[in-house]
Coordinates of N, CA and C in Angstrom, one line a residue:
X1 N 131.0 89.3 100.6 CA 130.4 88.4 101.7 C 129.4 87.4 101.2
X2 N 128.8 87.7 100.1 CA 127.8 86.8 99.6 C 128.3 85.4 99.2
X3 N 129.4 85.3 98.6 CA 129.9 83.9 98.3 C 130.2 83.1 99.6
X4 N 130.6 83.8 100.6 CA 130.8 83.1 101.9 C 129.5 82.6 102.5
X5 N 128.5 83.4 102.4 CA 127.2 83.0 102.9 C 126.6 81.8 102.1
X6 N 126.8 81.9 100.7 CA 126.4 80.8 99.9 C 127.1 79.5 100.2
X7 N 128.4 79.6 100.4 CA 129.2 78.5 100.7 C 128.8 77.8 102.0
X8 N 128.5 78.7 103.0 CA 128.0 78.2 104.3 C 126.6 77.5 104.1
X9 N 125.8 78.1 103.3 CA 124.5 77.5 103.1 C 124.6 76.1 102.4
X10 N 125.6 76.1 101.4 CA 125.8 74.8 100.7 C 126.3 73.7 101.7
X11 N 127.2 74.1 102.6 CA 127.7 73.1 103.5 C 126.6 72.6 104.4
X12 N 125.8 73.5 104.8 CA 124.6 73.2 105.7 C 123.7 72.3 105.0
X13 N 123.4 72.6 103.7 CA 122.5 71.7 102.9 C 123.1 70.3 102.8
X14 N 124.4 70.2 102.5 CA 125.0 68.9 102.4 C 124.9 68.1 103.7
X15 N 125.2 68.8 104.8 CA 125.1 68.2 106.1 C 123.7 67.7 106.4
X16 N 122.7 68.5 106.1 CA 121.4 68.1 106.3 C 120.9 66.9 105.5
X17 N 121.4 66.9 104.2 CA 121.1 65.7 103.4 C 121.7 64.4 103.9
X18 N 123.0 64.5 104.3 CA 123.6 63.3 104.8 C 122.9 62.9 106.1
X19 N 122.5 63.9 106.9 CA 121.8 63.6 108.2 C 120.5 62.9 108.0
X20 N 119.8 63.4 107.0 CA 118.4 62.9 106.7 C 118.5 61.5 106.2
X21 N 119.6 61.1 105.4 CA 119.7 59.8 104.9 C 120.1 58.8 106.1
X22 N 121.1 59.2 106.8 CA 121.6 58.3 107.9 C 120.7 58.3 109.1
X23 N 119.7 59.1 109.2 CA 118.7 59.1 110.3 C 117.8 57.9 110.1
X24 N 117.8 57.3 108.9 CA 117.0 56.2 108.6 C 117.8 54.9 108.8
X25 N 117.2 54.0 109.7 CA 117.9 52.8 109.9 C 118.0 51.9 108.7
X26 N 117.0 51.9 107.9 CA 117.0 51.1 106.6 C 118.1 51.6 105.7
X27 N 118.3 52.9 105.7 CA 119.4 53.5 104.8 C 120.7 52.9 105.2
X28 N 121.0 53.0 106.5 CA 122.3 52.5 107.0 C 122.5 51.0 106.6
X29 N 121.5 50.2 106.9 CA 121.5 48.8 106.6 C 121.7 48.5 105.1
X30 N 121.0 49.3 104.3 CA 121.1 49.2 102.8 C 122.5 49.4 102.3
X31 N 123.1 50.5 102.8 CA 124.4 50.8 102.4 C 125.4 49.8 102.9
X32 N 125.2 49.3 104.1 CA 126.1 48.2 104.6 C 126.0 47.0 103.7
X33 N 124.7 46.6 103.3 CA 124.5 45.5 102.4 C 125.2 45.7 101.1
X34 N 125.1 46.9 100.5 CA 125.8 47.2 99.3 C 127.3 47.1 99.4
X35 N 127.8 47.6 100.5 CA 129.2 47.6 100.8 C 129.7 46.1 100.9
X36 N 128.9 45.3 101.6 CA 129.3 43.8 101.7 C 129.3 43.2 100.3
X37 N 128.3 43.5 99.5 CA 128.2 42.9 98.2 C 129.5 43.3 97.4
X38 N 129.8 44.6 97.4 CA 131.0 45.0 96.6 C 132.3 44.5 97.1
X39 N 132.4 44.3 98.4 CA 133.6 43.7 99.0 C 133.8 42.3 98.5
X40 N 132.7 41.5 98.6 CA 132.8 40.1 98.1 C 133.0 40.1 96.6
X41 N 132.4 41.0 95.9 CA 132.5 41.0 94.4 C 134.0 41.3 94.0
X42 N 134.6 42.3 94.6 CA 135.9 42.7 94.2 C 137.0 41.8 94.8
X43 N 136.7 41.1 95.9 CA 137.6 40.1 96.4 C 137.9 39.0 95.4
X44 N 136.8 38.5 94.8 CA 137.0 37.5 93.8 C 137.5 38.1 92.5
X45 N 136.9 39.2 92.0 CA 137.3 39.7 90.7 C 138.7 40.1 90.6
X46 N 139.3 40.6 91.7 CA 140.7 41.0 91.7 C 141.7 39.9 91.5
X47 N 141.2 38.6 91.7 CA 142.1 37.5 91.7 C 141.7 36.4 90.6
X48 N 140.8 36.8 89.8 CA 140.5 35.9 88.7 C 141.7 35.6 87.8
X49 N 142.4 36.7 87.4 CA 143.6 36.6 86.6 C 144.7 35.7 87.2
X50 N 144.9 36.0 88.5 CA 145.9 35.2 89.2 C 145.6 33.7 89.3
X51 N 144.3 33.5 89.6 CA 143.8 32.1 89.6 C 144.0 31.3 88.3
X52 N 143.5 32.0 87.2 CA 143.5 31.4 85.9 C 145.0 31.2 85.4
X53 N 145.8 32.1 85.8 CA 147.2 31.9 85.4 C 147.9 30.8 86.1
X54 N 147.6 30.7 87.4 CA 148.2 29.7 88.3 C 147.7 28.3 88.0
X55 N 146.4 28.2 87.9 CA 145.7 26.8 87.8 C 145.6 26.3 86.4
X56 N 145.5 27.3 85.4 CA 145.2 26.9 84.1 C 146.4 27.3 83.1
X57 N 147.4 27.9 83.7 CA 148.6 28.3 82.9 C 148.3 29.1 81.7
X58 N 147.4 30.1 81.9 CA 147.0 31.0 80.8 C 148.0 32.1 80.6
X59 N 148.2 32.4 79.3 CA 149.1 33.6 79.0 C 148.3 34.9 79.2
X60 N 148.9 36.0 79.2 CA 148.3 37.3 79.3 C 147.2 37.4 78.2
X61 N 147.5 37.0 77.0 CA 146.6 37.1 75.9 C 145.4 36.2 76.1
X62 N 145.6 35.0 76.6 CA 144.5 34.1 76.9 C 143.6 34.6 78.0
X63 N 144.3 35.3 79.0 CA 143.5 35.9 80.1 C 142.6 37.0 79.6
X64 N 143.1 37.8 78.7 CA 142.3 38.8 78.1 C 141.1 38.3 77.4
X65 N 141.3 37.2 76.6 CA 140.2 36.6 75.9 C 139.2 36.0 76.9
X66 N 139.6 35.4 78.0 CA 138.7 34.8 79.0 C 137.9 35.9 79.6
X67 N 138.5 37.1 79.8 CA 137.8 38.2 80.5 C 136.7 38.8 79.6
X68 N 136.8 38.5 78.3 CA 135.7 39.0 77.5 C 134.3 38.4 77.9
X69 N 134.4 37.1 78.4 CA 133.2 36.5 78.8 C 132.5 37.3 79.9
X70 N 133.3 37.9 80.8 CA 132.8 38.6 81.9 C 132.0 39.8 81.4
X71 N 132.6 40.5 80.4 CA 131.9 41.7 79.9 C 130.6 41.3 79.1
X72 N 130.7 40.2 78.4 CA 129.5 39.7 77.6 C 128.4 39.4 78.6
X73 N 128.7 38.6 79.6 CA 127.6 38.3 80.6 C 127.0 39.5 81.3
X74 N 127.9 40.4 81.6 CA 127.4 41.7 82.3 C 126.5 42.5 81.4
X75 N 126.9 42.6 80.1 CA 126.1 43.3 79.2 C 124.7 42.7 78.9
X76 N 124.7 41.4 78.8 CA 123.4 40.7 78.6 C 122.5 40.8 79.8
X77 N 123.1 40.7 81.0 CA 122.4 40.8 82.2 C 121.8 42.2 82.4
X78 N 122.6 43.3 82.1 CA 122.1 44.6 82.2 C 121.0 44.9 81.3
X79 N 121.0 44.4 80.0 CA 120.0 44.6 79.0 C 118.7 43.9 79.3
X80 N 118.8 42.7 79.9 CA 117.6 41.9 80.2 C 117.1 42.0 81.6
X81 N 117.8 42.8 82.5 CA 117.5 42.9 83.9 C 116.1 43.5 84.1
X82 N 115.7 44.5 83.3 CA 114.5 45.2 83.5 C 113.3 44.2 83.2
X83 N 113.5 43.4 82.2 CA 112.4 42.4 81.9 C 112.3 41.4 83.0
X84 N 113.4 40.9 83.6 CA 113.3 40.0 84.7 C 112.7 40.6 85.9
X85 N 113.0 41.8 86.2 CA 112.4 42.5 87.3 C 110.9 42.7 87.1
X86 N 110.5 43.0 85.9 CA 109.0 43.2 85.7 C 108.3 41.8 85.8
X87 N 109.0 40.8 85.5 CA 108.4 39.4 85.5 C 108.3 38.9 86.9
X88 N 109.4 39.0 87.6 CA 109.5 38.4 89.0 C 109.4 39.3 90.1
X89 N 109.6 40.6 89.9 CA 109.6 41.6 91.0 C 111.0 41.8 91.5
X90 N 111.2 43.0 92.2 CA 112.5 43.3 92.7 C 113.0 42.4 93.8
X91 N 112.1 42.1 94.7 CA 112.6 41.2 95.9 C 113.0 39.8 95.4
X92 N 112.2 39.2 94.6 CA 112.5 37.9 94.1 C 113.8 37.9 93.2
X93 N 113.9 38.9 92.4 CA 115.0 39.0 91.4 C 116.3 39.2 92.2
X94 N 116.3 40.1 93.2 CA 117.5 40.3 94.0 C 117.9 39.1 94.8
X95 N 116.9 38.6 95.5 CA 117.1 37.5 96.4 C 117.6 36.2 95.7
X96 N 116.9 35.9 94.6 CA 117.3 34.7 93.8 C 118.7 35.0 93.1
X97 N 118.9 36.2 92.7 CA 120.1 36.5 92.0 C 121.3 36.3 93.0
X98 N 121.2 36.9 94.2 CA 122.3 36.7 95.1 C 122.6 35.3 95.6
X99 N 121.5 34.5 95.7 CA 121.6 33.1 96.1 C 122.3 32.3 95.0
X100 N 121.9 32.6 93.7 CA 122.6 31.9 92.6 C 124.1 32.3 92.5
X101 N 124.4 33.6 92.7 CA 125.7 34.0 92.7 C 126.5 33.3 93.8
X102 N 126.0 33.2 95.0 CA 126.6 32.6 96.1 C 126.9 31.1 95.8
X103 N 126.0 30.4 95.2 CA 126.1 29.0 94.8 C 127.2 28.9 93.7
X104 N 127.2 29.8 92.7 CA 128.2 29.7 91.7 C 129.6 29.9 92.2
X105 N 129.8 30.8 93.2 CA 131.1 31.0 93.7 C 131.6 29.8 94.6
X106 N 130.6 29.1 95.2 CA 131.0 27.9 95.9 C 131.6 26.8 94.9
X107 N 131.0 26.7 93.8 CA 131.3 25.7 92.8 C 132.5 26.1 91.9
X108 N 132.6 27.4 91.7 CA 133.6 27.9 90.7 C 135.0 27.3 90.9
X109 N 135.6 27.3 92.1 CA 137.0 26.9 92.2 C 137.3 25.4 91.8
X110 N 136.2 24.6 91.8 CA 136.3 23.2 91.5 C 136.1 22.9 90.0
X111 N 135.9 23.9 89.2 CA 135.8 23.7 87.8 C 137.2 23.2 87.3
X112 N 137.1 22.0 86.6 CA 138.4 21.3 86.2 C 138.8 21.8 84.8
X113 N 137.9 22.3 84.0 CA 138.2 22.7 82.7 C 137.9 24.2 82.5
X114 N 138.7 24.8 81.6 CA 138.6 26.2 81.3 C 137.2 26.5 80.8
X115 N 136.6 25.6 80.0 CA 135.3 25.8 79.4 C 134.2 26.0 80.5
X116 N 134.4 25.1 81.6 CA 133.4 25.2 82.7 C 133.6 26.5 83.5
X117 N 134.9 27.0 83.6 CA 135.1 28.2 84.3 C 134.4 29.4 83.5
X118 N 134.6 29.4 82.2 CA 134.0 30.4 81.4 C 132.5 30.4 81.4
X119 N 131.9 29.2 81.5 CA 130.4 29.1 81.6 C 130.0 29.7 83.0
X120 N 130.7 29.4 84.0 CA 130.4 30.0 85.3 C 130.6 31.5 85.3
X121 N 131.6 32.0 84.6 CA 131.8 33.5 84.5 C 130.6 34.1 83.8
X122 N 130.2 33.5 82.7 CA 129.1 34.0 82.0 C 127.8 34.1 82.9
X123 N 127.5 33.0 83.6 CA 126.4 33.0 84.5 C 126.5 34.1 85.6
X124 N 127.7 34.1 86.2 CA 128.0 35.0 87.4 C 127.8 36.5 86.9
X125 N 128.4 36.8 85.8 CA 128.3 38.2 85.4 C 127.0 38.6 84.7
X126 N 126.3 37.6 84.2 CA 124.9 37.8 83.8 C 124.1 38.2 85.0
X127 N 124.1 37.4 86.0 CA 123.3 37.7 87.2 C 123.8 39.0 87.9
X128 N 125.1 39.2 87.8 CA 125.6 40.5 88.4 C 125.1 41.7 87.6
X129 N 124.9 41.6 86.3 CA 124.4 42.6 85.5 C 122.9 42.9 85.8
X130 N 122.2 41.9 86.4 CA 120.8 42.0 86.8 C 120.7 42.7 88.1
X131 N 121.5 42.2 89.1 CA 121.3 42.6 90.5 C 121.9 44.0 90.8
X132 N 123.0 44.3 90.1 CA 123.6 45.6 90.4 C 122.7 46.8 90.2
X133 N 122.0 46.9 89.0 CA 121.0 48.0 88.9 C 119.9 48.0 89.9
X134 N 119.5 46.8 90.3 CA 118.5 46.7 91.3 C 118.9 47.3 92.6
X135 N 120.1 47.0 93.0 CA 120.7 47.6 94.3 C 120.7 49.1 94.2
X136 N 121.2 49.6 93.0 CA 121.3 51.1 92.9 C 119.9 51.7 92.9
X137 N 119.0 51.1 92.3 CA 117.6 51.7 92.3 C 117.0 51.7 93.7
X138 N 117.3 50.6 94.5 CA 116.8 50.6 95.8 C 117.4 51.7 96.7
X139 N 118.7 51.9 96.5 CA 119.4 53.0 97.2 C 118.9 54.3 96.8
X140 N 118.6 54.5 95.6 CA 118.1 55.8 95.1 C 116.6 56.0 95.6
X141 N 115.9 55.0 95.9 CA 114.6 55.1 96.5 C 114.5 55.6 97.9
X142 N 115.7 55.7 98.5 CA 115.7 56.2 99.9 C 115.3 57.7 100.0
X143 N 115.6 58.4 99.0 CA 115.2 59.9 99.0 C 115.0 60.4 97.6
X144 N 114.0 61.2 97.5 CA 113.7 61.8 96.1 C 114.4 63.2 96.0
X145 N 114.9 63.7 97.1 CA 115.5 65.0 97.1 C 117.0 65.0 97.2
X146 N 117.6 63.8 97.5 CA 119.1 63.8 97.7 C 119.7 62.7 96.8
X147 N 119.3 62.6 95.6 CA 119.8 61.5 94.7 C 121.3 61.7 94.4
X148 N 121.8 62.9 94.3 CA 123.2 63.1 94.1 C 124.0 62.6 95.3
X149 N 123.5 62.9 96.5 CA 124.2 62.5 97.7 C 124.2 61.0 97.8
X150 N 123.1 60.3 97.5 CA 123.0 58.9 97.5 C 124.0 58.3 96.5
X151 N 124.1 58.9 95.3 CA 125.0 58.4 94.3 C 126.5 58.5 94.8
X152 N 126.8 59.6 95.5 CA 128.1 59.8 96.1 C 128.4 58.7 97.1
X153 N 127.4 58.4 98.0 CA 127.5 57.4 99.0 C 127.7 56.0 98.4
X154 N 126.9 55.8 97.3 CA 127.0 54.5 96.6 C 128.4 54.3 96.1
X155 N 129.0 55.3 95.5 CA 130.3 55.2 95.0 C 131.3 55.0 96.1
X156 N 131.1 55.7 97.2 CA 132.1 55.5 98.3 C 132.0 54.1 98.9
X157 N 130.8 53.5 98.9 CA 130.6 52.2 99.4 C 131.3 51.2 98.4
X158 N 131.2 51.5 97.1 CA 131.8 50.6 96.1 C 133.3 50.7 96.2
X159 N 133.9 51.9 96.3 CA 135.3 52.0 96.4 C 135.9 51.4 97.7
X160 N 135.1 51.6 98.8 CA 135.5 51.0 100.0 C 135.5 49.5 99.9
X161 N 134.5 48.9 99.3 CA 134.4 47.5 99.0 C 135.5 47.0 98.2
X162 N 135.9 47.8 97.2 CA 137.0 47.4 96.3 C 138.3 47.3 97.1
X163 N 138.5 48.3 97.9 CA 139.8 48.3 98.7 C 139.8 47.2 99.7
X164 N 138.8 47.0 100.5 CA 138.7 45.9 101.5 C 138.7 44.6 100.9
X165 N 137.9 44.5 99.8 CA 137.8 43.2 99.1 C 139.2 42.8 98.5
X166 N 139.9 43.7 97.9 CA 141.2 43.4 97.3 C 142.2 42.9 98.4
X167 N 142.2 43.7 99.5 CA 143.1 43.3 100.6 C 142.7 41.9 101.2
X168 N 141.4 41.7 101.5 CA 141.0 40.4 102.0 C 141.3 39.3 101.1
X169 N 141.0 39.5 99.8 CA 141.2 38.5 98.8 C 142.6 38.1 98.7
X170 N 143.5 39.1 98.7 CA 144.9 38.8 98.7 C 145.4 38.0 99.9
X171 N 144.9 38.4 101.0 CA 145.3 37.7 102.3 C 144.9 36.3 102.3
X172 N 143.6 36.1 101.8 CA 143.1 34.7 101.8 C 143.8 33.8 100.7
X173 N 144.1 34.4 99.5 CA 144.7 33.7 98.5 C 146.1 33.3 98.9
X174 N 146.8 34.1 99.6 CA 148.2 33.8 100.1 C 148.1 32.8 101.2
X175 N 147.2 33.0 102.1 CA 147.1 32.1 103.3 C 146.8 30.7 103.0
X176 N 145.8 30.5 102.0 CA 145.3 29.2 101.7 C 145.9 28.7 100.3
X177 N 146.8 29.4 99.8 CA 147.5 29.0 98.5 C 146.5 28.7 97.4
X178 N 145.5 29.5 97.2 CA 144.6 29.3 96.1 C 143.3 30.1 96.2
X179 N 142.5 29.9 95.2 CA 141.3 30.7 95.0 C 140.1 30.3 95.8
X180 N 140.1 29.0 96.3 CA 138.9 28.5 96.9 C 138.5 29.3 98.1
X181 N 139.4 29.7 99.0 CA 139.1 30.5 100.1 C 138.5 31.9 99.8
X182 N 139.0 32.5 98.7 CA 138.5 33.7 98.2 C 137.1 33.6 97.7
X183 N 136.9 32.5 97.0 CA 135.5 32.3 96.4 C 134.5 32.0 97.5
X184 N 134.9 31.3 98.5 CA 134.0 31.0 99.7 C 133.7 32.3 100.4
X185 N 134.7 33.1 100.6 CA 134.6 34.4 101.3 C 133.5 35.3 100.5
X186 N 133.7 35.3 99.2 CA 132.7 36.1 98.3 C 131.3 35.5 98.5
X187 N 131.2 34.2 98.4 CA 129.9 33.6 98.6 C 129.2 33.9 99.9
X188 N 130.0 33.9 101.0 CA 129.5 34.2 102.3 C 129.0 35.6 102.4
X189 N 129.8 36.6 101.9 CA 129.4 38.0 101.9 C 128.2 38.2 101.1
X190 N 128.0 37.5 100.0 CA 126.8 37.7 99.2 C 125.5 37.3 100.0
X191 N 125.7 36.2 100.7 CA 124.5 35.7 101.5 C 124.2 36.7 102.7
X192 N 125.3 37.2 103.3 CA 125.1 38.1 104.4 C 124.5 39.4 103.8
X193 N 125.0 39.9 102.7 CA 124.4 41.0 102.0 C 122.9 40.9 101.8
X194 N 122.5 39.7 101.3 CA 121.1 39.5 101.1 C 120.3 39.6 102.3
X195 N 120.8 39.0 103.4 CA 120.0 39.1 104.7 C 119.9 40.5 105.2
X196 N 121.0 41.3 105.0 CA 121.0 42.7 105.5 C 120.0 43.5 104.6
X197 N 120.0 43.2 103.3 CA 119.1 43.9 102.4 C 117.7 43.7 102.8
X198 N 117.3 42.4 103.0 CA 116.0 42.0 103.4 C 115.6 42.6 104.7
X199 N 116.6 42.5 105.7 CA 116.3 43.0 107.0 C 116.1 44.5 107.1
X200 N 116.7 45.2 106.1 CA 116.6 46.7 106.1 C 115.2 47.1 105.9
X201 N 114.4 46.3 105.2 CA 113.0 46.7 104.8 C 113.0 47.6 103.6
X202 N 114.1 47.8 102.9 CA 114.1 48.8 101.8 C 113.3 48.2 100.6
X203 N 113.1 46.9 100.5 CA 112.4 46.4 99.4 C 110.9 46.4 99.6
X204 N 110.4 46.6 100.9 CA 109.0 46.5 101.1 C 108.2 47.5 100.3
X205 N 108.7 48.8 100.3 CA 108.0 49.8 99.5 C 107.9 49.5 98.0
X206 N 109.0 48.9 97.5 CA 108.9 48.5 96.1 C 108.0 47.4 95.8
X207 N 107.9 46.5 96.8 CA 106.9 45.4 96.7 C 105.5 45.9 96.7
X208 N 105.2 46.9 97.6 CA 103.9 47.5 97.6 C 103.5 48.2 96.3
X209 N 104.5 48.8 95.7 CA 104.3 49.5 94.4 C 104.0 48.4 93.3
X210 N 104.7 47.3 93.3 CA 104.4 46.3 92.4 C 103.1 45.7 92.5
X211 N 102.6 45.5 93.8 CA 101.3 45.0 94.0 C 100.2 46.0 93.6
X212 N 100.4 47.3 93.8 CA 99.4 48.3 93.4 C 99.3 48.3 91.9
X213 N 100.5 48.2 91.2 CA 100.5 48.2 89.7 C 99.7 47.0 89.2
X214 N 100.0 45.8 89.9 CA 99.3 44.6 89.5 C 97.8 44.6 89.6
X215 N 97.4 45.4 90.6 CA 95.9 45.5 90.8 C 95.3 46.4 89.7

């Protein structure tokens, strides 16, 4: 009988952790903002290869080489993100990062040369490498006792964004015969995500911490 009791207790504990997280309005808004970000992110990312192959006639090997720029930008952004956050603070880093990303995606489809596309990729994934850890740290700040639950919810939001983003991106690419609509969709979702993040109030506590450290 003991394993049954333990299993029941485990289920109750999991239920209470989810309830404690979703009882906070700012938690719901923060996860919605993260979901919107990932939806926009994967809507564009899923069709980079298709766009480059159609508009620039790249071979599979050339596409693989172009994709190296994405990984390079992401790596540099991840490594330098902590420095930028210390220098500018979480709120400014996230807000400015998402605005720059939105602007880059507006301009990206109009790049006439592959070199310009790769420069945009480098900037986009550099900024992405900075803002992604910020979002995860903000989500983790929602609870000090349910970090595993928050990690699971973060993954669920990301996978949900991947699914919806891929579907929406494909529909837009087909409907408008090109990447421009997909890119604008991504830009719009990044801006909405920023407003939802700011409106959730999740960054206020971090800002107070930064001010207290500065004093």
